[in-house]
C-alpha positions as a LaTeX table, in Angstrom:
\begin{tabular}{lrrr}
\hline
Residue & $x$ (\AA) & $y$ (\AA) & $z$ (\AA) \\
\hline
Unk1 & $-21.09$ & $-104.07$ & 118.92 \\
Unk2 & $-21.88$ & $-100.79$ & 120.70 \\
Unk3 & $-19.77$ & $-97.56$ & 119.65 \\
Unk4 & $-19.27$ & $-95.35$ & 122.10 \\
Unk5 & $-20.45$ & $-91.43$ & 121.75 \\
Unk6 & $-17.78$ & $-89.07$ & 120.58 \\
Unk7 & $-17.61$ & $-87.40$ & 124.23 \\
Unk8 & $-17.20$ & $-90.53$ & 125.81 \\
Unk9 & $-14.53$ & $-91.97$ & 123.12 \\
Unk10 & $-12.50$ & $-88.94$ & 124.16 \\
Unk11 & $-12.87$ & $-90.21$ & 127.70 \\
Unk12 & $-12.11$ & $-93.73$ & 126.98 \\
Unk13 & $-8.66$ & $-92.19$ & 124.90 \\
Unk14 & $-7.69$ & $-89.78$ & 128.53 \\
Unk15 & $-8.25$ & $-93.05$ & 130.55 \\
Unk16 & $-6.06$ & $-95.58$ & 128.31 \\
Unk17 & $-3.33$ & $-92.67$ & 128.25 \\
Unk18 & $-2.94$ & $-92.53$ & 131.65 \\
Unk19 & $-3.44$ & $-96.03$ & 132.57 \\
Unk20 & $-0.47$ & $-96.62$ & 129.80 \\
Unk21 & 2.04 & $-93.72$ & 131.93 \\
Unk22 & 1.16 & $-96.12$ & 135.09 \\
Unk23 & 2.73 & $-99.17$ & 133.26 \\
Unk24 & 5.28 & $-98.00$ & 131.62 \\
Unk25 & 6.99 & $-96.33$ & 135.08 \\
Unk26 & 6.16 & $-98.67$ & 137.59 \\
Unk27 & 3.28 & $-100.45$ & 137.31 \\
Unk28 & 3.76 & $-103.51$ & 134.77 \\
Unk29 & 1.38 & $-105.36$ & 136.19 \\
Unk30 & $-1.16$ & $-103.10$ & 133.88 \\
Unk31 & 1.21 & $-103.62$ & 130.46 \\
Unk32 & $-1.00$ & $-106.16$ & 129.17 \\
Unk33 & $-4.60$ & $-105.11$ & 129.99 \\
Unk34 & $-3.33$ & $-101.42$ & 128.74 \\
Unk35 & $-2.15$ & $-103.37$ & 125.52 \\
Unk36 & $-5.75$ & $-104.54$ & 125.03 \\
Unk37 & $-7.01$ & $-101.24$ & 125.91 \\
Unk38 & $-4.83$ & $-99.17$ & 123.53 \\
Unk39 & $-5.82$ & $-101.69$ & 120.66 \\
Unk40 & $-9.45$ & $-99.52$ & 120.52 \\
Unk41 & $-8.37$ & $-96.47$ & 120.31 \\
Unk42 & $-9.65$ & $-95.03$ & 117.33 \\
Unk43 & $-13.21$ & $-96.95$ & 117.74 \\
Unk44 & $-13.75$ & $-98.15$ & 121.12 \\
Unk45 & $-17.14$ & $-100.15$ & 122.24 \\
Unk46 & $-18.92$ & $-99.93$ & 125.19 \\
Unk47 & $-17.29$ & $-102.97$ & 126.33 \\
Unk48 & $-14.06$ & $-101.27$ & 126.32 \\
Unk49 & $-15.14$ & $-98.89$ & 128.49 \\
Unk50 & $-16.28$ & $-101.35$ & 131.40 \\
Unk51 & $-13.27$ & $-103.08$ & 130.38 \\
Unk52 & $-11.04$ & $-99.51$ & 131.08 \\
Unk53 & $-13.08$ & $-98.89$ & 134.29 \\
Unk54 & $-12.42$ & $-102.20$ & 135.49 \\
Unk55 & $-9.01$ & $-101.04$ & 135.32 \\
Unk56 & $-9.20$ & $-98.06$ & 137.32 \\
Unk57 & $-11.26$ & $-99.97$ & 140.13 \\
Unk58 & $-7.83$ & $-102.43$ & 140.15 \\
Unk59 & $-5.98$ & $-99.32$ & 140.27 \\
Unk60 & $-8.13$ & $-97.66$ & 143.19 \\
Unk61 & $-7.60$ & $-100.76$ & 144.79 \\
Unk62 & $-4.11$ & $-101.35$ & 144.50 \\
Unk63 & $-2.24$ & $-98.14$ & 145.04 \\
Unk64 & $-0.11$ & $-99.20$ & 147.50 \\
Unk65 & 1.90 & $-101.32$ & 145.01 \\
Unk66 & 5.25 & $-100.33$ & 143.82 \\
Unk67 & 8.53 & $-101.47$ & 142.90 \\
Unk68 & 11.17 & $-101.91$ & 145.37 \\
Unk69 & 15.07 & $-102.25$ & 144.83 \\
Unk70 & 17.07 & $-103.69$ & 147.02 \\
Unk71 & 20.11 & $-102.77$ & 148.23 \\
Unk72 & 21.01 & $-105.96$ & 149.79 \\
Unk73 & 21.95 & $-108.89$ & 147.14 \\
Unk74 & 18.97 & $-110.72$ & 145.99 \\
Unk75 & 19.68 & $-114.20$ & 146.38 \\
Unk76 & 17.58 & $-115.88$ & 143.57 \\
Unk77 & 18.08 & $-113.14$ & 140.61 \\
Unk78 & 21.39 & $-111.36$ & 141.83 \\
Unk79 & 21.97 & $-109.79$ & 138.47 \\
Unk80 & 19.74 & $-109.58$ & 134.85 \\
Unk81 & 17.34 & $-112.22$ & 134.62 \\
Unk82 & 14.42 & $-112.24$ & 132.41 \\
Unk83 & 11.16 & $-113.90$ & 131.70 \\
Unk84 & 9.27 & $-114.26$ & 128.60 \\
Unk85 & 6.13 & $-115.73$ & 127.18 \\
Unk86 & 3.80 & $-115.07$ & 124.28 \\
Unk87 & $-0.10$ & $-116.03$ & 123.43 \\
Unk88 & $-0.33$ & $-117.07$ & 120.05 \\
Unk89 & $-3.01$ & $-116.06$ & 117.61 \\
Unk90 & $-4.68$ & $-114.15$ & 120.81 \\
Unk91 & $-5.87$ & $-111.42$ & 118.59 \\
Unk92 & $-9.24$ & $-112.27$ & 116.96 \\
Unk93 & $-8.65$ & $-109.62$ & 114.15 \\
Unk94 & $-5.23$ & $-110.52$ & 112.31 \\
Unk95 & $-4.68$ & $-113.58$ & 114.30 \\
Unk96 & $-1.31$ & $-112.17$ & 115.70 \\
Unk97 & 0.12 & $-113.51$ & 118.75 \\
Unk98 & 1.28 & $-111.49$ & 121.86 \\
Unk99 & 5.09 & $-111.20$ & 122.85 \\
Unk100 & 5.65 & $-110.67$ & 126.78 \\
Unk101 & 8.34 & $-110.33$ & 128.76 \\
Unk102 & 10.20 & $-108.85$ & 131.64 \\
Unk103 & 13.52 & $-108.21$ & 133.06 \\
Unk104 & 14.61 & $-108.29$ & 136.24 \\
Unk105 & 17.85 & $-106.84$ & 138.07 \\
Unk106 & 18.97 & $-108.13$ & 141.34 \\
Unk107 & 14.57 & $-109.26$ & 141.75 \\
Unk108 & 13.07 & $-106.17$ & 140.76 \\
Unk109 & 11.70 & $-105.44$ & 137.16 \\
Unk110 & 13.51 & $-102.82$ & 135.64 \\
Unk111 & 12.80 & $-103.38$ & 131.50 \\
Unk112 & 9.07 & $-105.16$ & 130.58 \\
Unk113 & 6.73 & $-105.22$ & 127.72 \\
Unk114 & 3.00 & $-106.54$ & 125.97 \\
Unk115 & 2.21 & $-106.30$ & 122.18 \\
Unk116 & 1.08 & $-107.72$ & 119.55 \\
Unk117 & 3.65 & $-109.67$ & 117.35 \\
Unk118 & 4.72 & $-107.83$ & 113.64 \\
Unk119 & 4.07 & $-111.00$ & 112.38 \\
Unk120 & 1.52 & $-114.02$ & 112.07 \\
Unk121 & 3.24 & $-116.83$ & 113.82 \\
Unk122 & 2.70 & $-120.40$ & 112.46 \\
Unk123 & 2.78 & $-122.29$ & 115.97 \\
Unk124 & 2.87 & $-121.40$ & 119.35 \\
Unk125 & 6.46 & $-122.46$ & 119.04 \\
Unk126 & 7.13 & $-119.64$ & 116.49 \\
Unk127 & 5.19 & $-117.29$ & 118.63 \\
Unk128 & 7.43 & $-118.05$ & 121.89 \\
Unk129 & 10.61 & $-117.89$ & 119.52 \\
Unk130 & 9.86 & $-114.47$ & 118.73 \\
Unk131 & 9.53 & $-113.38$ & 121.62 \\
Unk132 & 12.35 & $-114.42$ & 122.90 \\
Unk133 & 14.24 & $-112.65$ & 120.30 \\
Unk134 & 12.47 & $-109.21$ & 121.42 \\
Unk135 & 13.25 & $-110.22$ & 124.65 \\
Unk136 & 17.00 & $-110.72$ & 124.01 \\
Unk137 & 17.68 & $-107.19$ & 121.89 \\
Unk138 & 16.33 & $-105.93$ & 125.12 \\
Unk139 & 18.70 & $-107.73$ & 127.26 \\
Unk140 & 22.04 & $-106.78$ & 124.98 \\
Unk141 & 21.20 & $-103.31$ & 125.89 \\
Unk142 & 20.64 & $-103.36$ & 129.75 \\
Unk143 & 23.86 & $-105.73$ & 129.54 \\
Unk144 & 25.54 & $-102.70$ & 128.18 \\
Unk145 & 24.04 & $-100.30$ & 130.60 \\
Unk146 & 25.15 & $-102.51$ & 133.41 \\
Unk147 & 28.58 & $-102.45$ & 132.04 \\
Unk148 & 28.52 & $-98.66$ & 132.08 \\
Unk149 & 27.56 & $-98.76$ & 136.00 \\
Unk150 & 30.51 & $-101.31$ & 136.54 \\
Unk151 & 28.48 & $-103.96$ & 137.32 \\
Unk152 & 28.51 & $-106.16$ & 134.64 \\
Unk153 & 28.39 & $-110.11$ & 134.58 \\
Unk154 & 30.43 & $-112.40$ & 132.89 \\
Unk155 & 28.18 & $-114.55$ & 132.52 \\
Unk156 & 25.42 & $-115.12$ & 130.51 \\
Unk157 & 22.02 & $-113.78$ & 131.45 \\
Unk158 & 19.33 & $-116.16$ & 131.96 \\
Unk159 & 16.31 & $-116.17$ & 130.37 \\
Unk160 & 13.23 & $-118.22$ & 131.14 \\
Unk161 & 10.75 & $-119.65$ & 128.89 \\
Unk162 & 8.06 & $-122.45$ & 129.74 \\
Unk163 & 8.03 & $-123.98$ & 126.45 \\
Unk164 & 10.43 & $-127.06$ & 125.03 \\
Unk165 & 9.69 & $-127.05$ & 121.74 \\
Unk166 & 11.29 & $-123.63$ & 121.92 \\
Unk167 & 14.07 & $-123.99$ & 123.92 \\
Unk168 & 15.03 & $-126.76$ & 121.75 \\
Unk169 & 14.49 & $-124.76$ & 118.25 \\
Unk170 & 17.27 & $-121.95$ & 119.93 \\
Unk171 & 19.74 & $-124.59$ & 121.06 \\
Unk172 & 19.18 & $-126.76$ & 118.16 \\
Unk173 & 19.54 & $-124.91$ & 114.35 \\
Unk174 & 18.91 & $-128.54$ & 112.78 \\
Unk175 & 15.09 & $-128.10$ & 112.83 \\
Unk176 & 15.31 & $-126.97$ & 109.65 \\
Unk177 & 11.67 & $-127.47$ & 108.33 \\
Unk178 & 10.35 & $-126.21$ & 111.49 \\
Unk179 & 11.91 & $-122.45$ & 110.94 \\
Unk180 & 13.13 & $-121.82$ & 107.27 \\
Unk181 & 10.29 & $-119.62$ & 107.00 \\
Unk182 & 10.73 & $-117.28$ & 110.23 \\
Unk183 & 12.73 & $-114.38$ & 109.81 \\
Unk184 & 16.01 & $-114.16$ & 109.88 \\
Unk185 & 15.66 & $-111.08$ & 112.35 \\
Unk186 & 14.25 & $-113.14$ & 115.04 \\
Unk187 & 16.88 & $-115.82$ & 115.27 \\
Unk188 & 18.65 & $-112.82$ & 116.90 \\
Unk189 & 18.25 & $-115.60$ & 120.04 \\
Unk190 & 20.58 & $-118.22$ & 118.60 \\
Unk191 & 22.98 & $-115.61$ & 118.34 \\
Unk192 & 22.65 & $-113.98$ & 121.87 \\
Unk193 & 23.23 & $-118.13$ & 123.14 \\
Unk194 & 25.95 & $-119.03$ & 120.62 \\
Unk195 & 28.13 & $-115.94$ & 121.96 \\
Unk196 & 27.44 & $-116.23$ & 125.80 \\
Unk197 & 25.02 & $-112.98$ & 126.30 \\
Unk198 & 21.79 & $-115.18$ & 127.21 \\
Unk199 & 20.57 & $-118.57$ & 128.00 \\
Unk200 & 17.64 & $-119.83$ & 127.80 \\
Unk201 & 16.41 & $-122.05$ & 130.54 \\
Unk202 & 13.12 & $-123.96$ & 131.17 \\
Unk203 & 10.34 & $-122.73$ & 133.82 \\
Unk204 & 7.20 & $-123.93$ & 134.58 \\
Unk205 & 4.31 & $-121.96$ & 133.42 \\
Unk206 & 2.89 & $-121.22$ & 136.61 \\
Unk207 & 6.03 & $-119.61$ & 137.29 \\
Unk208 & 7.03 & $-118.10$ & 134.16 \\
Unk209 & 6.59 & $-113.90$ & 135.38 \\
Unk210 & 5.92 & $-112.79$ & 132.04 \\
\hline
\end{tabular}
């Protein structure tokens, strides 16, 4: 593996930095390639620079996208919605998964995020699981925040993930063997369901946003 020269690992540094303003304003669409990006940092190869070029040619060649919100009532996601997903054991280094997700409000993203997991999941189940917990801390507090614009929601806010085994382990605390060992931070989730703030609903990957 290539190092890049000291000039051009200052150049590699501007580029992530900016690219990682873009998607955390408006652009999420970048959050995960900018993820990857901001993982090399401190030593980055010369295939991370083709790899941040690449995204600056996506960039030069997608400007004109943007978020738009609504006015009118969107009739799939009216209110909070969410999507989230993870990839488990994606990074080759400390075999950590990546969390995703995003939230939505009335169709348009308004809350969204890509890293790498705190810890080494077991499963892909355990991977999803987590993420869903991150995913539901973040929708307790937008919950509030739409409170505070008196437009809150009785009901719960719905949160889609494309995996059973999952959905199952949240609705289902009998699974005993299958997660005595996570956390007990991350069954956050069971909580969120058991009191009526989220549920979690099934999706099909292909459609699963995050």
């Amino acid at each position: 593996e290539t190092l890049l020269y000291r000039a051009d690992t200052q150049l590699y540094q501007q580029i992530t930095g900016a690219t990682m303003y873009a998607s955390t304003t408006a652009r999420l669409d970048l959050a995960h390639a900018v993820n990857m990006l901001a993982r090399r940092m401190s030593v980055p190869r010369v295939c991370d620079m083709m790899a941040a070029r690449r995204v600056l040619r996506y960039l030069s060649g997608t400007v004109s996208l943007g978020l738009l919100f609504r006015y009118a009532r969107d009739p799939i996601h009216p209110s909070l919605s969410a999507y989230a997903d993870a990839d488990w054991a994606a990074d080759e280094v400390g075999r950590r998964s990546t969390s995703g997700y995003v939230v939505l409000y009335n169709g348009t993203p308004i809350a969204w995020h890509s890293g790498l997991q705190s810890i080494v999941a077991l499963s892909t189940c355990e991977s999803e699981y987590i993420a869903l917990a991150e995913c539901a801390r973040e929708i307790s507090y937008l919950r509030t925040v739409v409170a505070f614009l008196r437009r809150e929601d009785p009901n719960p806010t719905e949160v889609f993930e494309d995996n059973q085994g999952t959905i199952q382990l949240v609705e289902n605390p009998v699974h005993h063997k299958r997660s005595k060992h996570i956390e007990v931070r991350w069954h956050y989730i069971r909580l969120t369901q058991q009191t009526g703030i989220v549920k979690v609903s099934k999706v099909h990957t292909d459609l699963n946003c995050a």
